[in-house]
XYZ file of C-alpha atoms in Angstrom:
561
model
C -12.823 67.912 -35.361
C -16.142 65.735 -34.479
C -17.183 62.781 -36.766
C -20.543 64.661 -37.237
C -20.929 65.993 -40.544
C -20.314 69.853 -40.893
C -23.200 72.018 -42.376
C -21.543 75.344 -42.061
C -22.309 78.100 -44.730
C -19.247 79.440 -46.670
C -18.945 81.624 -43.500
C -17.959 80.356 -39.983
C -19.798 83.142 -38.280
C -23.525 83.527 -38.291
C -25.906 86.281 -37.224
C -29.165 85.429 -36.222
C -32.818 86.803 -36.912
C -35.909 85.494 -35.837
C -37.029 82.423 -37.968
C -40.697 81.594 -39.287
C -41.470 78.361 -37.925
C -42.236 75.457 -40.387
C -45.534 74.013 -41.196
C -44.259 70.750 -39.490
C -43.294 72.560 -36.237
C -45.523 72.152 -33.314
C -45.523 75.314 -31.455
C -44.069 75.330 -28.151
C -47.174 76.406 -26.708
C -48.795 73.049 -27.472
C -47.825 69.707 -25.707
C -45.460 67.473 -27.962
C -46.624 64.163 -25.989
C -49.518 63.354 -23.850
C -47.408 63.185 -20.690
C -45.849 66.683 -20.885
C -46.993 69.856 -18.837
C -46.710 73.654 -18.765
C -43.259 75.108 -17.743
C -42.560 78.353 -16.356
C -41.310 79.463 -19.852
C -44.920 79.409 -21.548
C -43.863 76.036 -23.131
C -44.715 72.515 -22.289
C -42.142 70.019 -20.832
C -41.875 66.816 -19.093
C -43.141 66.798 -15.400
C -40.948 66.295 -12.810
C -42.521 64.080 -9.998
C -41.392 63.660 -6.453
C -38.905 60.643 -7.159
C -37.041 62.985 -9.828
C -37.093 65.646 -7.536
C -35.648 63.569 -4.779
C -32.846 62.149 -7.160
C -32.005 65.614 -8.250
C -31.614 66.748 -4.315
C -29.638 63.518 -4.017
C -27.248 64.106 -7.049
C -27.144 68.232 -6.792
C -28.148 69.156 -3.286
C -31.221 70.894 -4.858
C -34.781 69.859 -5.828
C -34.454 72.171 -8.942
C -32.042 71.535 -11.998
C -28.993 73.715 -10.059
C -25.854 72.552 -8.734
C -24.084 74.958 -6.589
C -20.298 74.623 -5.902
C -20.497 76.584 -2.708
C -23.651 74.217 -1.570
C -26.647 75.629 -0.978
C -28.229 76.318 2.664
C -29.800 73.249 3.815
C -33.551 74.478 4.342
C -36.015 71.793 5.409
C -38.755 73.490 3.301
C -36.866 72.953 0.007
C -36.959 69.264 0.356
C -40.794 68.451 1.181
C -40.783 65.854 -1.913
C -39.640 63.093 0.725
C -42.456 63.853 2.956
C -45.006 63.649 -0.142
C -43.243 60.107 -0.798
C -43.494 59.105 2.630
C -47.227 60.180 2.989
C -48.139 58.266 -0.042
C -46.673 55.102 1.226
C -43.403 55.254 -1.004
C -40.935 55.657 1.718
C -38.994 52.532 1.534
C -38.864 53.406 -2.041
C -37.308 56.378 -1.432
C -34.952 54.880 1.161
C -33.832 52.333 -1.732
C -33.272 55.515 -4.152
C -30.926 57.017 -1.302
C -28.854 54.015 -1.117
C -28.653 53.342 -4.751
C -27.363 56.974 -5.074
C -24.920 56.640 -2.226
C -23.280 53.440 -2.814
C -22.595 53.795 -6.890
C -21.336 57.254 -6.286
C -23.729 59.202 -7.977
C -24.166 62.047 -5.503
C -21.570 65.107 -5.737
C -21.530 65.953 -2.065
C -22.618 63.982 0.788
C -24.588 65.741 3.152
C -27.936 66.011 0.733
C -27.661 62.057 1.115
C -27.113 62.190 4.557
C -29.959 64.872 5.193
C -32.407 62.591 3.469
C -31.486 59.644 4.963
C -31.851 61.533 8.385
C -35.542 62.780 7.304
C -36.518 59.044 6.833
C -34.855 57.967 9.834
C -36.926 60.290 12.029
C -39.930 59.707 10.147
C -43.168 58.446 12.152
C -43.761 55.949 9.390
C -42.442 52.850 10.642
C -41.504 51.192 7.190
C -39.788 54.222 6.374
C -37.685 54.552 9.636
C -36.667 50.945 9.528
C -35.501 50.953 5.991
C -33.451 54.048 6.776
C -31.740 52.600 9.401
C -31.202 49.484 7.686
C -29.099 51.156 5.330
C -27.152 53.285 7.644
C -23.902 50.994 7.190
C -23.961 51.388 3.555
C -24.204 55.149 3.377
C -22.362 56.140 6.483
C -18.965 54.295 5.235
C -16.729 56.483 7.568
C -16.941 58.268 11.072
C -17.312 61.888 9.419
C -20.626 60.757 7.838
C -21.664 59.025 10.899
C -21.232 62.193 12.873
C -22.975 64.072 10.176
C -25.998 62.046 9.830
C -26.260 62.286 13.934
C -26.138 65.995 13.831
C -28.855 66.008 11.060
C -31.167 63.616 13.058
C -31.030 66.193 15.987
C -31.978 68.947 13.844
C -34.604 66.861 12.416
C -36.238 65.835 15.889
C -34.459 68.377 18.316
C -35.385 67.038 21.824
C -36.913 63.695 21.135
C -34.474 61.670 22.412
C -32.196 58.672 21.311
C -34.757 55.962 20.523
C -34.601 52.312 20.450
C -33.860 52.056 16.652
C -31.588 54.981 16.533
C -29.286 53.266 19.271
C -29.631 49.949 17.853
C -28.062 51.423 14.262
C -25.418 53.236 16.466
C -24.304 49.932 17.796
C -24.314 48.300 14.727
C -22.336 50.842 13.187
C -19.360 50.016 15.500
C -19.759 46.480 15.530
C -19.571 46.228 12.289
C -15.803 45.854 12.322
C -16.125 42.649 14.484
C -14.290 40.817 11.781
C -11.607 44.116 11.112
C -11.230 45.559 14.631
C -7.895 47.122 13.491
C -9.938 49.350 10.740
C -12.308 50.566 13.760
C -9.088 51.347 15.578
C -7.919 53.385 12.433
C -11.186 55.122 11.529
C -11.728 56.202 15.183
C -8.550 57.798 15.477
C -8.572 59.605 12.208
C -11.636 60.987 12.450
C -11.907 61.803 16.219
C -14.570 64.336 15.898
C -16.783 66.334 13.534
C -19.772 68.453 13.112
C -19.755 68.825 17.239
C -20.180 64.980 17.861
C -17.251 62.915 19.150
C -16.960 59.114 19.189
C -17.432 59.134 22.804
C -20.490 61.181 22.686
C -22.225 58.874 20.235
C -20.943 55.539 22.199
C -22.369 56.795 25.462
C -25.602 58.076 24.043
C -26.029 54.998 21.753
C -25.373 52.672 24.495
C -22.875 50.775 22.198
C -22.235 47.332 23.780
C -19.246 45.547 21.724
C -19.988 42.276 20.186
C -16.631 40.669 20.986
C -13.249 41.933 23.160
C -11.482 43.346 20.223
C -14.142 45.726 19.325
C -14.629 46.282 22.956
C -10.963 47.380 23.320
C -11.253 50.279 20.737
C -14.765 51.399 22.721
C -13.142 51.285 26.190
C -9.974 53.000 24.745
C -12.587 55.947 23.413
C -14.497 56.027 26.667
C -11.908 55.762 29.223
C -7.777 55.432 28.235
C -5.522 53.186 26.905
C -4.335 51.760 30.466
C -7.963 50.904 31.223
C -8.676 49.204 27.917
C -5.451 47.238 28.283
C -6.388 46.023 31.645
C -9.880 44.984 30.383
C -8.440 42.576 27.830
C -4.882 41.626 29.211
C -6.142 37.885 29.892
C -8.100 37.549 26.608
C -6.193 35.230 24.018
C -8.054 36.064 21.180
C -5.643 36.857 18.177
C -7.391 39.872 17.120
C -6.472 41.560 20.294
C -2.556 42.125 19.779
C -2.879 44.265 16.480
C -5.420 46.281 17.656
C -3.586 46.770 21.146
C -0.254 47.314 19.023
C -1.891 50.074 16.653
C -3.520 52.004 19.530
C -0.052 52.022 21.411
C 1.325 53.281 18.672
C -1.166 56.061 18.101
C -0.656 56.896 21.845
C 3.254 57.128 21.529
C 2.675 59.346 18.506
C 0.571 61.702 20.468
C 3.504 62.154 22.851
C 6.558 62.741 20.505
C 8.357 66.083 20.285
C 11.016 67.168 17.959
C 13.638 64.929 19.700
C 11.601 62.081 18.950
C 11.418 62.673 15.054
C 13.210 59.098 14.477
C 10.810 57.367 16.807
C 7.742 58.899 15.127
C 8.845 57.849 11.486
C 9.371 54.671 12.807
C 6.051 54.446 14.164
C 4.345 55.804 11.093
C 6.158 53.123 8.845
C 5.584 50.089 10.905
C 1.712 50.943 11.755
C 0.800 52.856 8.831
C -0.022 55.957 10.886
C -1.575 58.939 9.105
C -1.443 62.503 8.933
C -4.072 63.196 11.599
C -2.043 61.026 14.042
C 0.957 63.423 13.811
C 1.235 65.766 16.375
C 0.372 69.358 14.943
C 3.689 70.993 15.809
C 5.511 68.255 14.068
C 3.656 68.799 10.822
C 6.341 70.925 9.516
C 8.994 68.206 9.830
C 10.641 67.530 6.652
C 11.548 63.925 7.742
C 7.749 63.195 8.935
C 6.658 64.138 5.683
C 9.250 61.856 3.681
C 7.867 59.076 5.759
C 4.180 59.876 5.086
C 4.755 60.245 1.291
C 6.041 56.670 0.823
C 2.592 55.522 2.130
C 0.754 58.179 0.873
C -2.226 57.650 -2.057
C -2.220 59.209 -5.401
C -5.188 61.824 -4.237
C -3.473 62.641 -0.738
C -0.024 63.273 -2.566
C -1.454 65.470 -5.373
C -3.195 67.499 -2.574
C 0.013 67.842 -0.530
C 2.476 68.698 -3.405
C 2.614 72.421 -2.096
C 3.193 71.610 1.409
C 5.719 68.993 0.665
C 7.595 71.291 -1.483
C 7.523 74.179 1.212
C 9.618 72.035 3.144
C 12.073 71.414 0.467
C 11.211 67.521 0.225
C 10.607 67.841 -3.536
C 13.856 69.342 -4.496
C 15.512 68.433 -8.149
C 17.002 64.925 -8.059
C 15.538 64.399 -4.438
C 14.312 60.895 -3.579
C 10.956 62.781 -3.170
C 10.710 64.262 -6.496
C 11.521 60.708 -8.240
C 8.654 58.911 -5.927
C 6.071 61.931 -7.088
C 7.011 62.000 -10.419
C 6.933 57.924 -11.144
C 3.594 57.825 -9.536
C 2.102 60.767 -11.685
C 3.635 58.956 -14.661
C 2.387 55.127 -13.788
C -0.998 54.760 -15.732
C -1.812 51.842 -13.437
C -2.161 54.062 -10.227
C -3.632 56.848 -12.060
C -6.435 54.564 -13.339
C -6.883 52.899 -9.909
C -7.102 56.005 -7.977
C -10.235 57.368 -10.702
C -8.935 60.742 -10.655
C -10.992 63.105 -12.936
C -8.439 65.209 -15.363
C -10.137 68.520 -14.160
C -8.997 67.326 -10.445
C -5.338 66.857 -11.928
C -5.657 70.422 -13.909
C -6.746 72.112 -10.384
C -3.440 70.625 -8.434
C -1.141 71.444 -11.797
C -2.360 75.269 -11.841
C -1.979 75.593 -7.817
C 1.138 73.636 -7.653
C 2.648 75.974 -10.460
C 1.582 78.982 -8.825
C 3.802 78.438 -6.188
C 1.771 79.621 -3.295
C -1.481 78.568 -1.572
C -5.148 80.120 -2.180
C -5.349 81.195 1.509
C -2.536 81.639 4.105
C 0.911 82.180 3.928
C 2.236 78.778 2.311
C 4.830 79.219 -0.562
C 7.232 76.867 -2.114
C 9.928 76.935 -5.057
C 8.070 75.107 -7.982
C 9.957 71.976 -9.340
C 9.467 71.915 -13.082
C 9.796 68.284 -13.351
C 6.577 68.125 -11.059
C 5.022 70.536 -13.067
C 5.887 68.326 -16.453
C 4.613 65.243 -14.445
C 1.400 66.994 -13.458
C 0.793 68.088 -17.209
C 1.201 64.549 -18.602
C -0.816 63.201 -16.033
C -3.480 65.493 -16.660
C -3.824 64.231 -20.660
C -3.217 60.706 -19.605
C -6.189 60.662 -17.291
C -8.565 61.419 -20.460
C -8.293 58.134 -21.299
C -9.805 56.721 -18.166
C -12.954 58.999 -18.475
C -16.019 56.898 -19.895
C -17.700 58.600 -22.654
C -21.411 58.827 -22.768
C -21.636 58.715 -26.632
C -24.153 61.418 -26.771
C -24.022 64.575 -29.462
C -22.777 67.806 -27.977
C -23.139 71.258 -28.752
C -20.708 73.323 -26.738
C -20.631 77.043 -27.051
C -18.176 78.895 -25.048
C -18.230 82.510 -23.664
C -15.016 84.215 -24.644
C -15.774 87.942 -22.874
C -13.007 89.266 -20.867
C -14.756 88.636 -17.916
C -13.648 84.690 -18.363
C -10.180 85.694 -16.946
C -11.991 85.633 -13.618
C -10.772 82.871 -11.105
C -13.429 80.099 -11.189
C -15.730 80.178 -7.973
C -14.951 76.556 -6.282
C -11.312 76.415 -8.020
C -9.763 79.777 -7.853
C -6.404 78.818 -8.913
C -7.777 78.504 -12.434
C -9.428 80.948 -14.618
C -13.064 80.452 -16.411
C -11.225 80.599 -19.595
C -8.952 77.902 -18.943
C -11.484 75.595 -16.992
C -13.649 75.929 -20.098
C -11.101 75.117 -22.592
C -10.154 71.835 -20.164
C -13.776 70.886 -20.370
C -14.153 71.353 -24.456
C -10.791 69.639 -24.361
C -12.187 66.723 -22.283
C -15.479 66.404 -24.864
C -12.856 66.178 -27.579
C -10.800 63.786 -26.223
C -13.712 61.410 -25.047
C -16.713 62.169 -27.303
C -17.051 61.100 -30.850
C -19.883 63.655 -31.950
C -19.543 67.273 -30.885
C -19.353 70.808 -32.233
C -17.645 73.690 -30.614
C -18.944 77.387 -31.070
C -17.963 80.722 -29.312
C -19.897 83.769 -28.370
C -18.333 86.832 -29.693
C -20.009 89.683 -31.839
C -21.740 86.407 -33.674
C -21.665 83.059 -33.014
C -18.312 81.369 -34.262
C -17.055 78.057 -34.847
C -14.291 76.906 -33.001
C -12.198 74.209 -34.157
C -11.117 72.105 -31.249
C -9.837 68.900 -32.122
C -8.793 65.687 -30.076
C -5.008 66.194 -30.717
C -5.309 69.764 -29.273
C -3.568 70.625 -26.061
C -4.923 72.677 -23.301
C -2.431 75.546 -24.272
C -3.806 75.534 -27.986
C -7.497 75.190 -26.629
C -7.107 78.514 -24.515
C -5.270 80.158 -27.518
C -8.233 79.275 -29.650
C -10.654 81.014 -27.289
C -8.106 84.133 -26.853
C -8.268 84.734 -30.449
C -11.612 85.760 -30.916
C -13.275 89.164 -30.083
C -15.002 89.930 -26.719
C -18.814 90.136 -26.435
C -22.033 89.258 -24.361
C -23.477 85.972 -24.154
C -26.766 84.900 -25.174
C -27.720 81.529 -23.784
C -30.058 80.660 -26.377
C -28.038 81.294 -29.573
C -26.601 77.727 -29.611
C -30.486 76.330 -29.945
C -31.230 78.677 -32.479
C -27.880 78.262 -34.629
C -28.765 74.260 -34.445
C -32.551 74.809 -35.701
C -31.145 77.033 -38.331
C -28.640 74.500 -39.503
C -30.859 71.497 -38.957
C -28.229 69.931 -36.361
C -29.338 67.331 -34.394
C -27.717 67.233 -30.808
C -28.414 65.331 -27.589
C -27.080 67.860 -25.258
C -26.277 71.598 -25.178
C -23.475 72.967 -22.945
C -22.752 76.367 -22.482
C -19.928 77.805 -20.387
C -20.068 81.147 -19.532
C -18.962 83.736 -16.616
C -21.517 85.045 -14.031
C -23.275 86.990 -17.033
C -25.537 84.223 -18.033
C -27.762 86.926 -20.422
C -30.276 85.891 -22.922
C -31.663 88.050 -25.311
C -35.362 88.086 -26.878
C -35.989 84.528 -26.234
C -35.213 82.399 -22.970
C -33.006 79.736 -23.214
C -35.670 77.345 -21.783
C -38.252 78.649 -24.702
C -35.285 78.180 -27.291
C -34.858 74.823 -26.018
C -38.120 73.639 -26.431
C -38.310 75.316 -29.629
C -35.436 73.082 -30.685
C -36.979 69.883 -29.189
C -40.092 70.791 -31.438
C -38.443 71.612 -34.490
C -36.096 68.711 -34.516
C -38.700 66.144 -32.924
C -36.378 65.188 -30.345
C -37.873 65.840 -26.883
C -35.257 64.527 -24.994
C -32.659 67.212 -25.728
C -30.800 68.729 -22.661
C -29.067 72.139 -21.703
C -26.590 72.694 -19.320
C -25.485 76.495 -18.201
C -22.381 76.706 -16.645
C -21.801 79.968 -14.889
C -18.183 79.604 -13.745
C -17.927 82.884 -11.825
C -21.381 83.113 -10.535
C -22.566 82.821 -6.872
C -26.089 82.417 -8.143
C -28.464 82.392 -11.278
C -31.280 80.568 -12.522
C -31.888 79.617 -16.156
C -32.965 76.050 -16.000
C -36.659 75.611 -15.801
C -37.118 73.343 -12.457
C -39.877 71.569 -14.085
C -37.966 70.715 -16.800
C -35.850 67.609 -15.703
C -33.687 67.952 -18.876
C -32.260 71.256 -17.706
C -29.257 72.031 -15.314
C -27.814 75.069 -13.963
C -23.948 74.568 -12.767
C -23.249 77.733 -10.178
C -19.700 77.867 -9.935
C -17.370 74.921 -10.942
C -15.532 72.439 -8.635
C -13.695 69.020 -9.013
C -17.292 67.596 -8.537
C -18.904 69.503 -11.208
C -17.492 67.279 -14.066
C -19.303 64.540 -12.255
C -22.573 66.090 -11.724
C -22.760 67.044 -15.602
C -21.825 63.641 -16.797
C -24.531 61.981 -14.397
C -26.818 64.490 -15.864
C -25.826 63.826 -19.467
C -26.187 59.904 -18.950
C -29.601 60.165 -17.642
C -28.694 59.341 -14.106
C -30.815 62.013 -12.356
């Protein structure tokens, strides 16, 4: 139950009819304020300028208000806002925005950020180009990012070659580790190649010149081999040389390990903190190897590999592996440091409980103790989610088609994902109300004390019907409810009746004199739809639903784009 006053009539279900506008209601065909412009629904909304379009693109992957779980195809014509900003002398400001979004973790996916940076780096405007290359180290934090950036630059200006600015920036990326060359050794051996590029390709084309011998040792190892790298530095007394050489030696020894060398490989992993990518592929089915890696594994990697480790009988009841995993999952300090969203844990919970992977033939015996620990971690993680302080109206589709798997998280049904997100709001926000779409709009009593099971049951008890995405705003107007955000969870059938949701939202804004009211429509099993008015910065579509979708929604509600 929210702290908001409930203004329901005697009956909790309401059937809507068209209502006459009050005398104080400004018609939607008129602007509410001077800076509003006509939108595609026939009403007025705030203009989306190029800075806002760029921000949307960086955060969501599209200039419009849509977040695609599967990721939209990158088309150059779909990000022309950058070109206009550069032409208007605002290229450096665009680059500053790119850095801010990347460094502060506001982007759901890295590719749009890297694509925008590549466009700026390949720009003909000297100031924009210089600004873009100056933030390369901030945006490309691991080799995967660097490889993708290089690949996108090649697509942006194919055949133009590697200019001085490009080569210099690549050199700076590798030389940034001059004070921590062992980290460079780890990164370059963990992420050897991505997006059709390898370190050898990039270093050669970038004419990378190491600033000191420890970095030179890693570069020579990449370009040549371990023997050549060792001979180059054998007389160097720099104290940084020895740990880098020892690590690279360990990587080389690990490569050559066979089944008869399992104990040797375990020792190398433990001593040098080698990771999964350093283990020969044919030894990744070794229980003993995974036992060693588990002891060093971060929380996110551990959750992601629970199925694999169980398939190797590493997490049997009363085993050391079970004890380690359950202790980590129950440790609130580790959960907090890991910053794992409850929905991410829920996906892992459903996947592990299923006893099989989504793809391939991997299957495992489910350990109930680990299931219980995951469930406990799911609820514990709610306490680490920062509330937005907004007033929410959550509207949930309870139709039969909501039993389909979610696109982007096939281990969970749309109904269960919706219930989880309702529960998230109930446990983190003070002001909210929940309604369900059935034969009529029906109030749902989702409380902070609910569990996922009880929330799902409350959804299941309601009759099935269609979903009119405009109903929440119409209901809120009739009952004089003031909300900051409307969130509609539905399947792929994003139906609307005799009034478009964009029009209903605008009517609600006018009626309540709340021009900042926002709307999110989530089509959990949809491949594509468009409810949000692309000219309205306060409307958003979510197509599918994955572990990054809650982040996109939270940033949108908080006004971060």
